[in-house]
Short mmCIF file of C-alpha atoms in Angstrom, two decimals:
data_model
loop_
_atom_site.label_atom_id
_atom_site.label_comp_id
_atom_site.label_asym_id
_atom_site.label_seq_id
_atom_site.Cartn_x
_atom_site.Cartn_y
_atom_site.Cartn_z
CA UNK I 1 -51.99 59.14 -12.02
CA UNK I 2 -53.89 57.97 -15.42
CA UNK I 3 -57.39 57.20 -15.46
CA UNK I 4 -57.81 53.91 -16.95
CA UNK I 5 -60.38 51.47 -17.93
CA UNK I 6 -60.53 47.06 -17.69
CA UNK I 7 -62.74 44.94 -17.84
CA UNK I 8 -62.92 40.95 -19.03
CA UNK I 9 -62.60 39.58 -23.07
CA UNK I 10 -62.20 36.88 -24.67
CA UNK I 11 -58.92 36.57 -27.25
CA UNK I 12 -57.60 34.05 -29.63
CA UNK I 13 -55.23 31.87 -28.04
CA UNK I 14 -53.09 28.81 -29.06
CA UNK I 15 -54.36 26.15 -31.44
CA UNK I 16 -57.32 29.14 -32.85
CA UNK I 17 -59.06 28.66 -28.86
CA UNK I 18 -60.71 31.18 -27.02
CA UNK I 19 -59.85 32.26 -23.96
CA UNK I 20 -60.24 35.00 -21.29
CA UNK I 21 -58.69 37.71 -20.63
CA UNK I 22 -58.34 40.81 -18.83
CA UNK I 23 -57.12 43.96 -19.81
CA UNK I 24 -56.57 47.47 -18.44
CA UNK I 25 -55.72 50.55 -20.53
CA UNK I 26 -55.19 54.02 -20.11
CA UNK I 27 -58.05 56.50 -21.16
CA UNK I 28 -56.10 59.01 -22.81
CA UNK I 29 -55.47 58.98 -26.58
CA UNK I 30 -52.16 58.74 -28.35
CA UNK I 31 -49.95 55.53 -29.14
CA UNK I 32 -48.20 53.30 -26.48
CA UNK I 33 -46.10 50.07 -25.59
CA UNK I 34 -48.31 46.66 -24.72
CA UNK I 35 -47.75 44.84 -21.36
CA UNK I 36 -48.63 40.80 -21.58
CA UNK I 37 -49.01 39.65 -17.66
CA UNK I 38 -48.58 36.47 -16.92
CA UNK I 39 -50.20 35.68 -13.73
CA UNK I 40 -48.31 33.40 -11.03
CA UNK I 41 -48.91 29.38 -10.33
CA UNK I 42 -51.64 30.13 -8.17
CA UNK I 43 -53.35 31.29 -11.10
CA UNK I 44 -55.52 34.36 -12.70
CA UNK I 45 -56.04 36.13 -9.41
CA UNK I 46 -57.27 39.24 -8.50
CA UNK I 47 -53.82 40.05 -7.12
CA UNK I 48 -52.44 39.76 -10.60
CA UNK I 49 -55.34 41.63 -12.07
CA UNK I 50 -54.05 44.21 -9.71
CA UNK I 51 -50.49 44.25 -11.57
CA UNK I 52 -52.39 44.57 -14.95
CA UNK I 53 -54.21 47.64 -13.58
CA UNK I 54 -51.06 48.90 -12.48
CA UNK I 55 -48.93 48.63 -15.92
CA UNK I 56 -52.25 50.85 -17.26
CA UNK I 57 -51.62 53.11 -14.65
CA UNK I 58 -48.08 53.48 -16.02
CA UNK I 59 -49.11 54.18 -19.01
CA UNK I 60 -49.32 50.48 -20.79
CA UNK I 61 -52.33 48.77 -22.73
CA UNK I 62 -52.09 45.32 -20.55
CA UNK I 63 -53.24 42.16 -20.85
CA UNK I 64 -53.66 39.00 -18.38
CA UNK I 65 -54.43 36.09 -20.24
CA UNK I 66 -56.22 33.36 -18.13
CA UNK I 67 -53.52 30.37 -18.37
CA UNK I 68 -56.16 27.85 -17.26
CA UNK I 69 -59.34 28.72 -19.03
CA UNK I 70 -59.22 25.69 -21.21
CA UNK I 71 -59.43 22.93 -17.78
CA UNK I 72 -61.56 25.70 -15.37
CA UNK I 73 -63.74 28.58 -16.58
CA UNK I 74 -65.10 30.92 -14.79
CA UNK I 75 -63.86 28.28 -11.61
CA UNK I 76 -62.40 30.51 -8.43
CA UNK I 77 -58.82 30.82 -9.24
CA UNK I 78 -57.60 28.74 -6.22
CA UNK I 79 -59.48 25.80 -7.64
CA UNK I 80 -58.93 26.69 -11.52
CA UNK I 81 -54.77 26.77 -9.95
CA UNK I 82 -55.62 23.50 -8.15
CA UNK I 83 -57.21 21.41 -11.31
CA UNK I 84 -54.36 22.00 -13.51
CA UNK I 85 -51.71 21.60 -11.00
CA UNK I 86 -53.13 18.17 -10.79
CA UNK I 87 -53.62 17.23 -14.75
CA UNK I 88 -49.95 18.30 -14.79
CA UNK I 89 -49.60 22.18 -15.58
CA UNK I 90 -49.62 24.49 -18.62
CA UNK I 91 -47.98 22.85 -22.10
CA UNK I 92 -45.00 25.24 -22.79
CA UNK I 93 -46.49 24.66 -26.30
CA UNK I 94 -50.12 26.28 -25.55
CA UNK I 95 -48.51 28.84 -23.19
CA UNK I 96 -46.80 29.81 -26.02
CA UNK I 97 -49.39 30.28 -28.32
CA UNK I 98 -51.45 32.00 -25.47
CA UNK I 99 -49.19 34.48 -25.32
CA UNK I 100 -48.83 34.88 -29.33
CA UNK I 101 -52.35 36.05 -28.79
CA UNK I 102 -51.91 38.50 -25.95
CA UNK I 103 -49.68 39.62 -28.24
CA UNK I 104 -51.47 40.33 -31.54
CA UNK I 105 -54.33 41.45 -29.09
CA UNK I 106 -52.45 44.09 -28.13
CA UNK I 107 -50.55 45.24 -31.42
CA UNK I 108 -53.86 45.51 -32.92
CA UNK I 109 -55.30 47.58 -30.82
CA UNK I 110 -55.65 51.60 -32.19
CA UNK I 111 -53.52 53.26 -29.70
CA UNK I 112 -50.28 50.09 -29.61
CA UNK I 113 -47.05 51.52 -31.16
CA UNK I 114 -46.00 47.96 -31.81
CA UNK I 115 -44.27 47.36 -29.23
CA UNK I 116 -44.86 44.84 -26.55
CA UNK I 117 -43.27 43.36 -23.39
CA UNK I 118 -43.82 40.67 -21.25
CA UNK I 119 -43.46 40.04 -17.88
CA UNK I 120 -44.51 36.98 -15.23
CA UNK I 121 -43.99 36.02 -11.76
CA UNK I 122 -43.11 32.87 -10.05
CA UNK I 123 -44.03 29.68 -13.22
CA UNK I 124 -44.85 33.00 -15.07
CA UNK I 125 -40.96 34.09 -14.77
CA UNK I 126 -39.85 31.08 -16.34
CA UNK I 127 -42.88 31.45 -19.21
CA UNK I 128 -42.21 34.82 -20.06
CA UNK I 129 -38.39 33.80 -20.83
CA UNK I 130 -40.18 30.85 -22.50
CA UNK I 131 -42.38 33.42 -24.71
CA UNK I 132 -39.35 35.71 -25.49
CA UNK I 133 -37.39 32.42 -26.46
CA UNK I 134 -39.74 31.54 -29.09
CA UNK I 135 -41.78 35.17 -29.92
CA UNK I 136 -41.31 38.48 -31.64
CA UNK I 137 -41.53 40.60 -28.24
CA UNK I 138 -39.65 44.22 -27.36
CA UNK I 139 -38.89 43.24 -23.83
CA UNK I 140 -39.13 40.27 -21.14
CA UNK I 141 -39.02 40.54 -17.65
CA UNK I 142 -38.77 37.44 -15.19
CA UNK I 143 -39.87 37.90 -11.87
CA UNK I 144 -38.35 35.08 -10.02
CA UNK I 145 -39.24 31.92 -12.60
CA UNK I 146 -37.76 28.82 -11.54
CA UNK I 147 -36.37 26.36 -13.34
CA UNK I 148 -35.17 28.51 -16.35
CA UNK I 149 -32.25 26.72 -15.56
CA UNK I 150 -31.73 24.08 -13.05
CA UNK I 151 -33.01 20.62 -13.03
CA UNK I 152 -36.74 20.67 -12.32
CA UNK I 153 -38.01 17.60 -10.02
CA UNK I 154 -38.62 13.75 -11.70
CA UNK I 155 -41.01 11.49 -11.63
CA UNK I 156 -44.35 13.85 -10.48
CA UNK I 157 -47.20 14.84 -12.77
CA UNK I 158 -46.41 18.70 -12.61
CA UNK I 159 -44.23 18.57 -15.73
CA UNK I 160 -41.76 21.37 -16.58
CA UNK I 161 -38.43 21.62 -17.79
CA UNK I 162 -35.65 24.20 -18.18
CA UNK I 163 -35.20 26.16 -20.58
CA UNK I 164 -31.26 25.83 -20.99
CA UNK I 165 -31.48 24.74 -24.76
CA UNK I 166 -33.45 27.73 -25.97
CA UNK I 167 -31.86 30.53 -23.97
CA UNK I 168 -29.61 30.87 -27.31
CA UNK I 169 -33.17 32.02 -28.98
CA UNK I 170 -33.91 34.81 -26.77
CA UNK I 171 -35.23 37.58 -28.97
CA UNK I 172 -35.83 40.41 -26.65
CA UNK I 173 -33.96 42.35 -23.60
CA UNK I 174 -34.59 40.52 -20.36
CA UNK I 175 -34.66 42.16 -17.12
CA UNK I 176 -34.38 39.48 -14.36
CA UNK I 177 -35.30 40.43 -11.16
CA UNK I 178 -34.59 37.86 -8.04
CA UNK I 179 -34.59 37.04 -3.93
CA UNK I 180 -31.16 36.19 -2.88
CA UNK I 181 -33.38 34.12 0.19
CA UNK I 182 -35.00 32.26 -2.85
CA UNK I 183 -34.50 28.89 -3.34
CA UNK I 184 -36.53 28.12 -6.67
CA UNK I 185 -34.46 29.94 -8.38
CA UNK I 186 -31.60 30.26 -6.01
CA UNK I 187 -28.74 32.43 -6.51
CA UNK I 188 -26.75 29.23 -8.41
CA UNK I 189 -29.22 29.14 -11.19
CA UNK I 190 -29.39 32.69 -11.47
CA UNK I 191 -25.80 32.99 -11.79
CA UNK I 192 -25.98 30.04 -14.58
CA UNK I 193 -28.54 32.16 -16.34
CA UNK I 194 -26.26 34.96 -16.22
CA UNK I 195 -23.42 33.23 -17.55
CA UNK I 196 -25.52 31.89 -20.08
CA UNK I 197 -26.67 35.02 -21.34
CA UNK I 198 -23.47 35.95 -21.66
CA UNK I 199 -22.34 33.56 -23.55
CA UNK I 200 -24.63 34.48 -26.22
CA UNK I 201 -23.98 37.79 -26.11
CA UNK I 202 -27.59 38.41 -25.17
CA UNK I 203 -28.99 41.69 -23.34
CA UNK I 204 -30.21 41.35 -20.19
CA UNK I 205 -30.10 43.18 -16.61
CA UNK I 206 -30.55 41.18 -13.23
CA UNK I 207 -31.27 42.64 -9.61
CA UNK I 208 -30.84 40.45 -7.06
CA UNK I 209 -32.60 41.59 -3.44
CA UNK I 210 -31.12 40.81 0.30
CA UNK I 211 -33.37 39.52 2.67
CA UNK I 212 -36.34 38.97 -0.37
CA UNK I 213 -37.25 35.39 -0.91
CA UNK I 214 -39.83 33.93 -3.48
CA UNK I 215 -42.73 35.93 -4.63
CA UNK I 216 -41.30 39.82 -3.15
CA UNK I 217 -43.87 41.29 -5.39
CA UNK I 218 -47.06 39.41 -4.21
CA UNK I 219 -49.03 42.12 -1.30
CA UNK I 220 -51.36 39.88 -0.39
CA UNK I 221 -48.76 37.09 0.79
CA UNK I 222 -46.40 37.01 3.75
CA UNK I 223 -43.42 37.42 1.19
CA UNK I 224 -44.04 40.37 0.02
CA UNK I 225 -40.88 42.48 0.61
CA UNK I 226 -41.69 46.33 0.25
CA UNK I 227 -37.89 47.36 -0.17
CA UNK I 228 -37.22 44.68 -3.06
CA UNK I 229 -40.91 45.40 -4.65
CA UNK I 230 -40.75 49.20 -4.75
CA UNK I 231 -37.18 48.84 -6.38
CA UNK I 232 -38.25 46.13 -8.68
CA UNK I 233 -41.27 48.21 -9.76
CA UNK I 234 -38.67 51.28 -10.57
CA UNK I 235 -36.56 48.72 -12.19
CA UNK I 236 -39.30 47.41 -14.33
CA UNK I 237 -41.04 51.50 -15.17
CA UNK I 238 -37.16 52.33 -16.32
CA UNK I 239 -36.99 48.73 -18.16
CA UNK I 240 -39.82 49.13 -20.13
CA UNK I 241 -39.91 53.30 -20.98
CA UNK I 242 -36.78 51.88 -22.84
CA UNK I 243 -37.79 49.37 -24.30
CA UNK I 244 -41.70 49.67 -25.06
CA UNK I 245 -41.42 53.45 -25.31
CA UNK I 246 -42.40 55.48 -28.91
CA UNK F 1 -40.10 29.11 -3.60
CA UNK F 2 -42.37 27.01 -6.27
CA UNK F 3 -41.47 23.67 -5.50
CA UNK F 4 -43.80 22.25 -8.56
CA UNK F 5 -43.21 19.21 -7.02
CA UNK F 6 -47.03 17.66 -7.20
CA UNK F 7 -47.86 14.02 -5.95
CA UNK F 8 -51.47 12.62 -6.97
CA UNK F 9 -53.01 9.19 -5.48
CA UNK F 10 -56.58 8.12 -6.20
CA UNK F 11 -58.40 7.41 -3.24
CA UNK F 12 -61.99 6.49 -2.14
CA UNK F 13 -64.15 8.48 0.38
CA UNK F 14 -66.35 11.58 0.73
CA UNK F 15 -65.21 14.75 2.00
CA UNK F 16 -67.63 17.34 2.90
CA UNK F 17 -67.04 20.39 0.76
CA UNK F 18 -68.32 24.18 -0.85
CA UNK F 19 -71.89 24.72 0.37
CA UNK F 20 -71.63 22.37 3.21
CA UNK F 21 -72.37 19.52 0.75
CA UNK F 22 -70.72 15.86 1.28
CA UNK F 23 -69.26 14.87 -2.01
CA UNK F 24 -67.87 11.83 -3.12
CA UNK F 25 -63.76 12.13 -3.63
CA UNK F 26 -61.24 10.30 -5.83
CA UNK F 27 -58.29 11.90 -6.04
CA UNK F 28 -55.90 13.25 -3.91
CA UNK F 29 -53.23 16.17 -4.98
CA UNK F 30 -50.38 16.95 -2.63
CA UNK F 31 -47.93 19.59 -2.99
CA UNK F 32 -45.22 21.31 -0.54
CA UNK F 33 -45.51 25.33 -2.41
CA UNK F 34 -47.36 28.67 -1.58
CA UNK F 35 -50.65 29.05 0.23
CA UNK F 36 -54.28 31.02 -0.81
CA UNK F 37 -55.06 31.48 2.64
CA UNK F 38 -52.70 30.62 5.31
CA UNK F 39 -50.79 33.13 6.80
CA UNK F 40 -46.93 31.04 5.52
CA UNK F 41 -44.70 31.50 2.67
CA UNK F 42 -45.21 27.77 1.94
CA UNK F 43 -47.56 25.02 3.25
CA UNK F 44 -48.23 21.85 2.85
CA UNK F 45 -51.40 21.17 0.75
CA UNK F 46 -54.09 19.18 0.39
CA UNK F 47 -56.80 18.62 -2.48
CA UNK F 48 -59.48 16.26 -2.01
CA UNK F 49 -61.15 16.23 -5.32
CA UNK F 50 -63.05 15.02 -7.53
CA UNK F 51 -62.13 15.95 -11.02
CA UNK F 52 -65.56 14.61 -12.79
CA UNK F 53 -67.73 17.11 -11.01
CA UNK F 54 -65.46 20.43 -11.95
CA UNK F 55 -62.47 22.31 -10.47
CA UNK F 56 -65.12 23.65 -7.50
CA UNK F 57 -65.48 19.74 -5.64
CA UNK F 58 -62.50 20.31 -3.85
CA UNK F 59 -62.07 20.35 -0.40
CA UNK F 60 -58.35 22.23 0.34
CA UNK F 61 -56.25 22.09 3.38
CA UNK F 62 -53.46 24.25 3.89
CA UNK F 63 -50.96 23.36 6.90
CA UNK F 64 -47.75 24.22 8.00
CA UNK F 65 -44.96 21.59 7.63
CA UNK F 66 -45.19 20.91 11.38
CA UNK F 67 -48.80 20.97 11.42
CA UNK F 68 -48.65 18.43 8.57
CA UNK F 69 -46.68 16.00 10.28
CA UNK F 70 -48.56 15.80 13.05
CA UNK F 71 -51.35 15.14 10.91
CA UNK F 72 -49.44 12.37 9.43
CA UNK F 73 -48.95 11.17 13.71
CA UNK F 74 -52.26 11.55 14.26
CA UNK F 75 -53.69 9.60 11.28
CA UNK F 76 -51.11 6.61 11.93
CA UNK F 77 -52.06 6.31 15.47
CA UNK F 78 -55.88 6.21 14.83
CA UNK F 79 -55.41 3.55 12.28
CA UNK F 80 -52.66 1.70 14.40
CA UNK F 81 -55.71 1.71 16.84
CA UNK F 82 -58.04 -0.19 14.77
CA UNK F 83 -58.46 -3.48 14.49
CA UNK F 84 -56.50 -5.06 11.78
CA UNK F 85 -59.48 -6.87 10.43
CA UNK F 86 -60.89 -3.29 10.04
CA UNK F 87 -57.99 -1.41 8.35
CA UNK F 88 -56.50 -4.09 6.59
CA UNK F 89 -54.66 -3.13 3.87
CA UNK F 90 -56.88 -3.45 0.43
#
């Protein structure tokens, strides 16, 4: 196990605005992949800070951006989570240009070999397909994002829709990993993904788990599914060594 | 699951909220998705906020979809009970 070191920054995020961010990296010298994390609906938690610490631990310079900075900083995450729920959720447009700046963070950085990956959990799976739709990235991993395809619900302020028209932009590998118990995405809209992908001839690997529902990954939750989470974290350490490796 | 399904009413009242404090509310978010606290892969839950003061005047509930209905029961009977000159509708 690496010793590593985090702590809290500010970076350059969409539109020129700052916002903060944590990051994790290992202590040793040499030149490595980048890791963007982007944390869950429930927002920039200390569970997700967690997973950054991890991906240093594995050898990654990581980054969490904080997603809603701009409408809560410094607020607890629950409440942060909470406020821009209600104002209607993250602009695929700023999310976007967040993660631009997790990325050029990261590739500027001394020790980066260029190379970085993304990776996000529940609304985070469906914006880190978003981010590889529309951003020079090495690798993209979607941790059980809804509504990548699908038909997202009408008529409620929490705006969001699929991603269907843009899957023909994906510009990195993806490495899907899913709950068959899931609903949001259930297995249909994975399958559509995967026939999507397909159809564009683009790379991508999906796992799909028995008896995991929604958020497998999440230890601090009643679905958290230790078979489907130690797998998905071997899946995602072989994903990346290929990808974001020298 | 994330349901993202989100439904927002204003309303008028105080709720009593972080530090023990009463605080005046005006909005209400509702939302059927996961939980901070309870012990349930998904709840039903409640904000009682008020935007203007910051994301911390919020009071949050978190219930289970039974628990949530009988919420709804319970809140129908006591204003079934009350005179109709006292709950009118506004």
């Amino acid at each position: 196990m690496s010793d590593l070191t985090a702590h809290t920054i500010k970076i350059t995020g969409h539109e020129g605005a700052d916002i903060e961010a944590y990051v994790a990296s290992p202590d040793a010298g040499g030149h490595r992949g980048g890791v963007i994390v982007i944390h869950h609906m429930p927002g920039y938690d200390r569970a997700t800070k967690e997973i950054g610490r991890r991906f240093a631990e594995l050898g990654y310079n990581t980054i969490v951006p904080n997603l809603y900075w701009r409408e809560a900083p410094g607020a607890d995450p629950g409440d942060a989570a909470a406020t821009v729920r209600a104002q209607g959720g993250v602009p695929d447009s700023r999310l976007i240009g967040d993660v631009a700046g997790a990325s050029s963070y990261l590739r500027a950085l001394a020790t980066s070999n260029g190379k970085v990956g993304v990776i996000g959990y529940c609304s985070g799976g469906r914006q880190s397909v978003l981010a590889a739709c529309n951003l020079d990235l090495d690798a993209a991993v979607d941790c059980y994002g809804a509504f990548v395809t699908g038909t997202p619900p009408d008529g409620f302020p929490l705006q969001v829709t699929n991603l269907v028209s843009q899957l023909a932009n994906l510009r990195a590998p993806l490495l899907g990993l899913f709950g068959l118990e899931d609903k949001f995405p259930g297995p249909e809209q994975v399958a559509e993904l995967e026939q999507i992908l397909t159809e564009h001839d683009k790379q991508f690997e999906f796992h799909s788990y028995e008896g995991a529902g929604h958020a497998f990954f999440s230890v601090d939750r009643p679905s958290y599914n230790v078979a489907a989470a130690n797998d998905g974290w071997e899946k995602i350490g072989a994903f990346y060594a290929k990808h974001l490796g020298a | 699951m994330c349901t993202y399904v989100t439904v927002r009413e204003p309303i008028e009242g105080s709720a009593k909220g972080p530090n023990g404090t009463w605080q005046h509310v005006s909005d209400v978010t509702v939302y059927f998705d996961h939980p901070v606290h309870t012990m349930a892969d998904h709840t039903l839950n409640i904000d009682l906020a008020n935007p203007a003061q910051g994301p911390a005047a919020r009071v949050a509930i978190e219930l289970t979809a039974d628990s949530a209905r009988r919420l709804i029961g319970a809140i129908q009977s006591a204003l079934a009970s009350a005179p109709l000159d006292l709950a009118a509708v506004e």
